[in-house]
């Protein structure tokens, strides 16, 4: 049981040693040097950001000069490498960092992904390379370093060798899934890169940004559908912008988050489809990142501060299907878009008090394969604790539990749809369904009854992913895991 708590109101080296042993704090490869600057594998954050921008600026610019073509199977395994000497060369500019090599994985495939989401090369370069990258101050417990572009478009995350390798093996199936369904809550991957210098390899992935900085998040959750140790620590709660977990949600938002019928149907269909895809790839330990903007609380805060209403809104995102609303609209009944006004890309909802909310959601941390280390971890935890409560599980069980928790505990639906009034986001709260609100995403709302369904309740394969596509995805993924593919990491 979680303790009661209140929601929050609101010198460069590459890769030289940046601090003597014992100086600063470390978590995995992430640390802090004597000057207080973040380091990753003993490389200062400022140096890492500079190398990222130099490398991406060159590789994307060079690729844009090449003619577009269809993606071939071998494109997923191509690795391009360019050397950046500090004095410069006939291909690269001079810089004040030590020499480094920049690797780009599957450049043609990732160009296709960017095009699929409507990201032009010049926009991608402008976002990543024109302005200084912003380091996120609350990166979590993964030991990774996160950078955000100034325009809120992209997140750059450092990843471990196994995660980068797993993503590359995942690319053929990922490609097929995006072609079938670009509207998804799964991460949108736009690039995979590696910086090599002084014997160090720093790998990073560029993804869509789920939580826009321009919208104040009054609550933030990392949800897995597990209860074992899924409670924010005392240290985490003391942060200015803490990230809460499953038990915190169940304690503080006992009524869940209520959506109208069309919105709930679209969201649950998307969640079911994504869970089936993740299970087919034997992926587990992922989370739902949930940001909650409380419209009524924001208005009260403005009145208390004596300020006028802030009419400024986030600039429209360049990437298609990247907002929470866009990611689920494709699953609306009859294929229709859900009409909203002034939602800033969020999904309108209400809490148990009837307060108007905007939800920003996305599935994160999908680069975890259920391999031997995870099997051993679950076996050990299950011997000590209730096996059904721990978060490390076989992929099928994990997907079932994740879907059930999200569709019945976190998200609930009102008994009738309520129109969103022009000029404001509003939902009329009447009566909402309880745990019986969980229903199979293969059913239309009119077919739903009061039984509780798991991920496969009365399952029909979602129309956007056919049985043949699932078998093909499984085949390519099994080939990736078990086949004798060229190792490029």
Coordinates of C-alpha atoms in Angstrom, one line a residue:
X1 CA 0.0 0.0 0.0
X2 CA 1.3 3.4 -0.9
X3 CA 1.5 6.2 1.6
X4 CA -0.9 9.1 1.2
X5 CA 0.4 11.9 -0.9
X6 CA -0.8 14.9 -2.7
X7 CA -0.4 15.7 -6.4
X8 CA 2.2 18.3 -7.3
X9 CA 0.9 21.8 -8.1
X10 CA 3.0 22.0 -10.7
X11 CA 34.3 21.8 -19.8
X12 CA 33.7 19.3 -22.6
X13 CA 35.1 15.8 -23.1
X14 CA 34.4 13.1 -25.5
X15 CA 34.9 10.6 -24.0
X16 CA 37.4 11.7 -21.4
X17 CA 36.9 11.1 -17.7
X18 CA 34.6 13.8 -16.3
X19 CA 35.2 13.4 -12.6
X20 CA 37.2 11.3 -10.2
X21 CA 36.0 8.0 -8.9
X22 CA 33.4 8.5 -6.3
X23 CA 32.4 12.0 -7.4
X24 CA 28.8 12.6 -8.3
X25 CA 25.9 10.1 -8.5
X26 CA 25.7 7.2 -10.9
X27 CA 22.8 5.2 -12.3
X28 CA 23.8 2.7 -14.9
X29 CA 25.9 4.6 -17.4
X30 CA 24.4 7.9 -16.4
X31 CA 26.3 10.0 -13.8
X32 CA 27.1 13.5 -12.6
X33 CA 30.6 14.9 -12.7
X34 CA 32.3 17.2 -10.1
X35 CA 30.8 20.3 -11.8
X36 CA 27.3 19.0 -11.6
X37 CA 26.9 18.2 -15.3
X38 CA 25.3 15.0 -16.4
X39 CA 27.6 12.4 -18.0
X40 CA 26.9 9.2 -20.0
X41 CA 29.7 6.7 -20.1
X42 CA 31.9 9.4 -18.7
X43 CA 31.1 11.7 -21.7
X44 CA 29.7 15.1 -20.7
X45 CA 26.2 15.9 -21.8
X46 CA 27.2 19.0 -23.6
X47 CA 29.8 17.1 -25.7
X48 CA 27.3 14.3 -26.4
X49 CA 24.7 16.8 -27.6
X50 CA 27.2 18.5 -29.9
X51 CA 28.3 15.2 -31.5
X52 CA 24.7 14.1 -32.0
X53 CA 23.9 17.3 -33.9
X54 CA 27.0 17.2 -36.0
X55 CA 26.4 13.5 -36.9
X56 CA 22.7 13.8 -37.7
X57 CA 23.2 17.0 -39.6
X58 CA 25.6 15.3 -41.9
X59 CA 24.0 12.0 -42.4
X60 CA 20.4 13.2 -43.0
X61 CA 21.6 16.0 -45.2
X62 CA 23.7 13.5 -47.2
X63 CA 20.8 11.0 -47.5
X64 CA 18.4 13.7 -48.8
X65 CA 20.5 14.1 -51.8
X66 CA 20.0 10.5 -52.8
X67 CA 16.8 9.6 -54.8
X68 CA 13.9 8.0 -53.0
X69 CA 13.1 4.4 -53.6
X70 CA 11.3 1.4 -52.1
X71 CA 12.6 -0.1 -49.0
X72 CA 14.4 -3.5 -49.6
X73 CA 15.0 -6.2 -47.0
X74 CA 18.7 -5.6 -47.0
X75 CA 18.1 -1.9 -46.1
X76 CA 17.2 -2.9 -42.5
X77 CA 20.8 -4.2 -41.9
X78 CA 22.8 -1.4 -43.6
X79 CA 25.1 0.6 -41.3
X80 CA 26.7 3.8 -42.6
X81 CA 29.7 5.3 -40.9
X82 CA 31.4 8.7 -41.1
X83 CA 34.5 9.8 -39.3
X84 CA 34.6 13.3 -37.7
X85 CA 38.2 14.4 -37.0
X86 CA 38.4 17.5 -34.9
X87 CA 40.4 19.3 -37.6
X88 CA 37.6 18.6 -40.1
X89 CA 37.9 16.9 -43.5
X90 CA 36.7 17.3 -47.0
X91 CA 33.3 15.8 -45.9
X92 CA 32.9 17.0 -42.3
X93 CA 33.4 20.4 -40.5
X94 CA 36.0 21.1 -37.9
X95 CA 34.8 20.9 -34.3
X96 CA 36.1 21.3 -30.8
X97 CA 35.4 17.7 -29.6
X98 CA 37.9 14.9 -29.8
X99 CA 37.7 12.7 -32.9
X100 CA 34.6 10.5 -33.1
X101 CA 32.9 8.2 -35.6
X102 CA 29.1 8.5 -36.2
X103 CA 27.1 5.4 -37.3
X104 CA 23.6 5.5 -38.8
X105 CA 21.6 2.3 -38.8
X106 CA 19.2 1.5 -41.6
X107 CA 19.1 5.0 -43.0
X108 CA 16.8 4.3 -45.9
X109 CA 14.3 2.4 -43.7
X110 CA 14.2 5.2 -41.1
X111 CA 13.8 7.8 -43.9
X112 CA 10.8 5.8 -45.0
X113 CA 9.4 5.9 -41.4
X114 CA 9.9 9.7 -41.3
X115 CA 8.1 10.1 -44.6
X116 CA 5.3 7.9 -43.4
X117 CA 4.7 10.3 -40.5
X118 CA 5.0 13.4 -42.8
X119 CA 8.4 14.5 -41.5
X120 CA 10.4 16.3 -44.2
X121 CA 14.2 16.1 -44.1
X122 CA 14.5 19.9 -43.6
X123 CA 12.1 19.8 -40.7
X124 CA 13.8 16.9 -39.1
X125 CA 17.2 18.7 -39.4
X126 CA 15.8 22.0 -38.2
X127 CA 14.2 20.4 -35.1
X128 CA 17.3 18.3 -34.1
X129 CA 20.2 20.5 -35.2
X130 CA 19.1 24.2 -35.4
X131 CA 18.6 24.8 -31.6
X132 CA 20.4 23.4 -28.6
X133 CA 18.9 20.1 -27.3
X134 CA 17.2 20.2 -23.9
X135 CA 18.2 17.6 -21.3
X136 CA 15.3 16.2 -19.4
X137 CA 15.8 16.6 -15.6
X138 CA 13.7 13.6 -14.5
X139 CA 14.9 10.8 -16.8
X140 CA 13.7 7.9 -14.6
X141 CA 15.5 4.8 -13.3
X142 CA 16.7 3.3 -16.6
X143 CA 20.1 4.9 -16.5
X144 CA 19.5 6.5 -19.9
X145 CA 19.9 10.2 -20.8
X146 CA 17.0 11.9 -22.5
X147 CA 17.1 15.0 -24.8
X148 CA 14.2 17.0 -26.1
X149 CA 14.2 19.2 -29.1
X150 CA 13.2 22.8 -28.5
X151 CA 10.1 22.5 -30.6
X152 CA 8.8 19.6 -28.5
X153 CA 8.8 17.3 -31.6
X154 CA 11.4 14.6 -30.8
X155 CA 13.0 12.8 -27.9
X156 CA 16.5 11.4 -28.1
X157 CA 17.2 8.5 -25.7
X158 CA 20.4 6.7 -25.1
X159 CA 19.9 2.9 -25.2
X160 CA 21.9 -0.1 -24.2
X161 CA 23.6 -2.3 -26.8
X162 CA 21.0 -5.1 -26.5
X163 CA 18.2 -2.6 -26.9
X164 CA 19.7 -1.1 -30.1
X165 CA 20.3 -4.6 -31.4
X166 CA 16.8 -5.7 -30.6
X167 CA 15.3 -2.6 -32.4
X168 CA 17.3 -3.4 -35.5
X169 CA 16.0 -6.9 -35.5
X170 CA 12.5 -5.6 -35.0
X171 CA 12.6 -3.2 -38.0
X172 CA 11.1 -5.5 -40.7
X173 CA 8.1 -6.3 -38.6
X174 CA 7.8 -2.7 -37.4
X175 CA 7.8 -1.6 -41.0
X176 CA 5.0 -4.0 -41.9
X177 CA 2.9 -3.0 -38.8
X178 CA 3.2 0.7 -39.6
X179 CA 2.2 0.1 -43.2
X180 CA -0.9 -1.6 -41.8
X181 CA -1.6 0.9 -39.1
X182 CA 0.2 4.2 -38.7
X183 CA -2.2 5.2 -36.0
X184 CA -0.8 3.5 -32.9
X185 CA 0.3 4.3 -29.4
X186 CA 3.5 2.4 -29.9
X187 CA 6.7 4.5 -30.1
X188 CA 7.4 6.2 -33.4
X189 CA 11.1 5.6 -34.2
X190 CA 12.7 8.1 -36.5
X191 CA 16.4 7.2 -36.3
X192 CA 19.0 4.9 -34.6
X193 CA 22.5 6.1 -34.2
X194 CA 25.8 5.4 -32.5
X195 CA 28.8 7.6 -31.5
X196 CA 32.1 5.9 -31.2
X197 CA 35.1 7.6 -29.5
X198 CA 37.9 6.5 -27.3
X199 CA 36.7 2.9 -27.2
X200 CA 33.2 3.9 -26.1
X201 CA 29.9 3.2 -28.0
X202 CA 27.0 5.5 -27.2
X203 CA 23.8 4.4 -29.0
X204 CA 20.7 6.5 -29.2
X205 CA 17.2 6.4 -30.7
X206 CA 15.1 9.3 -31.9
X207 CA 11.4 9.0 -31.1
X208 CA 8.2 11.0 -30.9
X209 CA 7.6 13.1 -27.8
X210 CA 4.5 11.9 -25.9
X211 CA 4.2 14.7 -23.3
X212 CA 4.5 18.3 -24.8
X213 CA 6.2 20.8 -22.5
X214 CA 3.8 23.5 -23.7
X215 CA 1.0 21.8 -21.8
X216 CA 1.3 21.6 -18.0
X217 CA 1.0 18.1 -16.7
X218 CA -0.7 18.1 -13.3
X219 CA -0.1 14.4 -12.9
X220 CA 2.2 11.9 -14.6
X221 CA 2.0 8.1 -14.4
X222 CA 4.1 5.1 -15.6
X223 CA 1.6 2.2 -15.7
X224 CA 2.3 -1.5 -16.2
X225 CA -0.8 -3.2 -14.8
X226 CA 1.3 -4.7 -12.0
X227 CA 1.0 -4.0 -8.3
X228 CA 4.3 -5.5 -6.9
X229 CA 6.4 -2.5 -5.8
X230 CA 4.5 -0.3 -8.3
X231 CA 4.4 2.7 -6.0
X232 CA 6.4 6.0 -6.4
X233 CA 9.2 6.2 -3.8
X234 CA 9.4 8.9 -1.2
X235 CA 12.3 10.4 -3.1
X236 CA 10.3 10.4 -6.4
X237 CA 7.3 12.2 -4.8
X238 CA 9.6 15.0 -3.5
X239 CA 10.5 15.9 -7.1
X240 CA 8.9 19.0 -8.7
X241 CA 7.3 16.7 -11.4
X242 CA 7.1 13.2 -10.0
X243 CA 6.1 10.2 -12.0
X244 CA 3.6 8.0 -10.1
X245 CA 2.8 4.3 -10.6
X246 CA 0.0 1.8 -10.6
X247 CA -0.7 1.7 -6.9
X248 CA -0.6 5.5 -6.8
X249 CA -3.2 5.6 -9.6
X250 CA -5.5 3.1 -7.9
X251 CA -5.3 5.1 -4.6
X252 CA -5.6 8.6 -5.9
X253 CA -7.9 8.1 -8.9
X254 CA -10.2 5.3 -7.7
X255 CA -12.9 6.3 -10.1
X256 CA -10.5 6.1 -13.1
X257 CA -10.5 8.4 -16.1
X258 CA -13.9 8.6 -17.8
X259 CA -14.2 9.0 -21.5
X260 CA -17.3 9.2 -23.7
X261 CA -18.3 6.1 -25.6
X262 CA -16.7 6.9 -29.0
X263 CA -13.4 8.0 -27.4
X264 CA -13.3 4.9 -25.1
X265 CA -14.0 2.6 -28.0
X266 CA -11.3 4.1 -30.1
X267 CA -8.7 4.0 -27.3
X268 CA -9.4 0.4 -26.3
X269 CA -9.3 -0.8 -29.9
X270 CA -5.9 0.9 -30.3
X271 CA -4.6 -0.6 -27.1
X272 CA -5.8 -4.1 -28.0
X273 CA -4.2 -3.9 -31.4
X274 CA -0.9 -2.6 -30.0
X275 CA -0.8 -5.3 -27.3
X276 CA -1.3 -8.1 -29.8
X277 CA 1.5 -6.7 -31.9
X278 CA 3.8 -6.5 -28.9
X279 CA 2.9 -10.0 -27.8
X280 CA 3.6 -11.3 -31.4
X281 CA 7.1 -9.8 -31.1
X282 CA 7.6 -11.4 -27.7
X283 CA 8.0 -7.9 -26.2
X284 CA 7.2 -7.3 -22.5
X285 CA 7.9 -4.9 -19.6
X286 CA 6.5 -1.9 -21.5
X287 CA 4.6 0.8 -19.8
X288 CA 1.8 3.3 -20.6
X289 CA 3.1 6.8 -20.1
X290 CA 0.1 8.9 -19.0
X291 CA 0.2 12.7 -18.6
X292 CA -2.9 14.4 -17.2
X293 CA -3.7 18.1 -17.8
X294 CA -6.5 19.3 -15.5
X295 CA -8.3 22.1 -17.3
X296 CA -10.3 23.2 -14.3
X297 CA -7.3 23.2 -12.0
X298 CA -5.4 25.2 -14.6
X299 CA -8.1 27.8 -14.7
X300 CA -8.2 28.0 -10.9
X301 CA -4.4 28.5 -10.8
X302 CA -4.7 31.3 -13.3
X303 CA -7.3 33.1 -11.2
X304 CA -5.2 32.7 -8.0
X305 CA -2.2 34.1 -9.8
X306 CA -4.3 37.0 -11.0
X307 CA -3.2 36.5 -14.6
X308 CA -5.3 36.6 -17.7
X309 CA -6.1 33.5 -19.6
X310 CA -3.2 32.2 -21.6
X311 CA -4.4 31.9 -25.1
X312 CA -1.1 30.5 -26.3
X313 CA -1.3 27.0 -27.6
X314 CA 1.3 24.5 -28.6
X315 CA 2.5 24.8 -32.1
X316 CA 1.0 22.0 -34.3
X317 CA 3.3 19.0 -34.4
X318 CA 5.0 18.2 -37.7
X319 CA 4.8 14.5 -37.3
X320 CA 1.5 12.9 -38.3
X321 CA -0.4 10.6 -35.9
X322 CA 1.9 11.8 -33.0
X323 CA -0.6 13.3 -30.6
X324 CA -2.6 11.2 -28.3
X325 CA -5.8 12.1 -30.2
X326 CA -4.4 11.3 -33.6
X327 CA -3.0 8.0 -32.4
X328 CA -6.4 6.6 -31.6
X329 CA -8.8 8.3 -34.1
X330 CA -8.2 5.6 -36.6
X331 CA -10.0 3.1 -34.3
X332 CA -13.2 5.1 -34.0
X333 CA -16.4 3.4 -34.9
X334 CA -17.1 3.4 -38.6
X335 CA -13.6 4.8 -39.2
X336 CA -14.8 8.4 -38.4
X337 CA -12.7 11.0 -36.7
X338 CA -13.7 12.1 -33.3
X339 CA -14.6 15.7 -33.5
X340 CA -12.9 17.8 -30.8
X341 CA -12.3 21.5 -30.3
X342 CA -9.3 23.0 -28.5
X343 CA -7.9 19.8 -27.1
X344 CA -4.3 20.6 -27.8
X345 CA -3.8 17.1 -29.1
X346 CA -5.0 15.5 -25.8
X347 CA -7.8 13.1 -25.3
X348 CA -10.7 14.7 -23.4
X349 CA -11.8 13.0 -20.2
X350 CA -13.1 13.7 -16.7
X351 CA -12.2 12.5 -13.3
X352 CA -14.4 11.3 -10.4
X353 CA -14.9 14.9 -9.3
X354 CA -16.2 15.9 -12.8
X355 CA -13.2 18.0 -13.5
X356 CA -12.3 18.3 -17.2
X357 CA -9.0 16.7 -18.2
X358 CA -6.8 16.3 -21.3
X359 CA -4.9 13.0 -21.4
X360 CA -1.5 12.5 -23.2
X361 CA -0.6 8.9 -23.6
X362 CA 1.8 6.5 -25.3
X363 CA 3.3 3.1 -24.9
X364 CA 7.0 3.3 -24.0
X365 CA 10.0 1.0 -23.2
X366 CA 9.2 -1.7 -25.8
X367 CA 12.8 -2.7 -26.4
X368 CA 12.6 -5.6 -23.9
X369 CA 12.5 -9.1 -25.3
X370 CA 11.4 -12.0 -23.1
X371 CA 14.8 -13.7 -23.1
X372 CA 16.6 -15.9 -20.6
X373 CA 17.5 -13.1 -18.2
X374 CA 13.8 -12.0 -17.9
X375 CA 12.6 -15.6 -17.5
X376 CA 15.0 -16.1 -14.6
X377 CA 14.0 -12.8 -13.1
X378 CA 10.3 -13.7 -13.2
X379 CA 11.0 -17.2 -11.8
X380 CA 12.9 -15.8 -8.8
X381 CA 10.3 -13.1 -8.1
X382 CA 7.4 -15.5 -8.4
X383 CA 9.0 -17.8 -5.8
X384 CA 9.1 -14.9 -3.3
X385 CA 5.9 -13.0 -4.3
X386 CA 2.6 -13.7 -6.0
X387 CA 3.6 -14.5 -9.5
X388 CA 0.6 -12.6 -10.9
X389 CA 1.6 -9.3 -9.4
X390 CA 5.1 -8.9 -10.6
X391 CA 5.8 -6.9 -13.7
X392 CA 8.2 -9.3 -15.4
X393 CA 6.1 -12.0 -17.1
X394 CA 5.8 -14.0 -20.2
X395 CA 4.7 -11.8 -23.1
X396 CA 1.2 -13.3 -23.4
X397 CA 0.3 -12.9 -19.7
X398 CA 1.9 -9.5 -19.7
X399 CA -0.2 -8.3 -22.6
X400 CA -3.4 -9.7 -21.1
X401 CA -2.8 -8.1 -17.7
X402 CA -1.7 -4.7 -19.2
X403 CA -4.8 -4.5 -21.5
X404 CA -7.2 -5.5 -18.7
X405 CA -5.8 -2.9 -16.3
X406 CA -5.9 -0.1 -18.8
X407 CA -9.3 -0.9 -20.2
X408 CA -11.0 -1.4 -16.8
X409 CA -9.1 0.3 -14.1
X410 CA -7.5 3.3 -15.8
X411 CA -9.9 4.2 -18.6
X412 CA -13.7 3.9 -18.1
X413 CA -16.6 5.1 -20.2
X414 CA -19.7 7.1 -19.5
X415 CA -23.0 5.5 -20.4
X416 CA -23.7 8.0 -23.2
X417 CA -21.6 10.2 -25.4
X418 CA -21.5 13.8 -24.5
X419 CA -20.8 16.5 -27.1
X420 CA -17.8 18.6 -26.6
X421 CA -18.9 22.2 -26.4
X422 CA -17.4 24.6 -28.8
X423 CA -14.6 26.6 -27.3
X424 CA -14.0 24.3 -24.4
X425 CA -13.4 20.7 -23.6
X426 CA -16.3 19.3 -21.6
X427 CA -17.8 16.0 -20.7
X428 CA -21.1 15.6 -18.9
X429 CA -20.6 13.1 -16.1
X430 CA -23.7 10.9 -15.6
X431 CA -22.9 7.4 -14.6
X432 CA -19.9 5.4 -15.6
X433 CA -19.4 1.6 -15.9
X434 CA -17.3 -0.1 -13.3
X435 CA -14.9 -3.0 -13.8
X436 CA -17.3 -4.4 -16.3
X437 CA -16.3 -1.6 -18.6
X438 CA -13.5 -3.8 -20.0
X439 CA -14.6 -5.2 -23.2
X440 CA -13.0 -6.9 -26.2
X441 CA -11.8 -4.3 -28.7
X442 CA -13.1 -6.6 -31.5
X443 CA -16.6 -5.7 -30.4
X444 CA -18.5 -2.6 -31.4
X445 CA -20.0 -0.6 -28.5
X446 CA -23.5 -1.9 -29.4
X447 CA -22.3 -5.5 -29.0
X448 CA -20.8 -5.0 -25.6
X449 CA -22.3 -6.7 -22.5
X450 CA -21.3 -6.4 -18.8
X451 CA -18.8 -9.3 -18.8
X452 CA -15.1 -8.7 -18.3
X453 CA -13.0 -9.6 -21.3
X454 CA -9.3 -10.1 -21.5
X455 CA -7.2 -9.3 -24.5
X456 CA -8.7 -12.3 -26.3
X457 CA -12.2 -12.2 -24.8
X458 CA -14.2 -12.8 -28.0
X459 CA -11.3 -11.9 -30.1
X460 CA -11.4 -11.3 -33.8
X461 CA -8.2 -10.1 -35.4
X462 CA -8.6 -6.2 -35.7
X463 CA -9.4 -5.3 -39.3
X464 CA -6.2 -3.3 -39.7
X465 CA -4.0 -6.3 -39.0
X466 CA -5.0 -9.5 -40.7
X467 CA -4.2 -13.0 -39.6
X468 CA -1.8 -13.4 -42.5
X469 CA 0.0 -10.2 -41.5
X470 CA 0.4 -11.5 -37.9
X471 CA 1.9 -14.8 -39.2
X472 CA 4.2 -12.8 -41.4
X473 CA 5.3 -10.6 -38.5
X474 CA 5.9 -13.6 -36.3
X475 CA 7.9 -15.3 -39.1
X476 CA 10.2 -12.3 -39.6
X477 CA 10.6 -11.7 -35.9
X478 CA 11.5 -15.4 -35.2
X479 CA 13.9 -15.2 -38.0
X480 CA 15.5 -12.1 -36.5
X481 CA 15.8 -13.8 -33.0
X482 CA 16.9 -17.2 -34.1
X483 CA 18.4 -16.7 -37.6
X484 CA 22.0 -16.1 -38.5
X485 CA 21.7 -12.4 -39.3
X486 CA 24.7 -10.3 -39.8
X487 CA 25.8 -8.7 -36.5
X488 CA 26.5 -5.1 -36.9
X489 CA 26.7 -3.9 -33.3

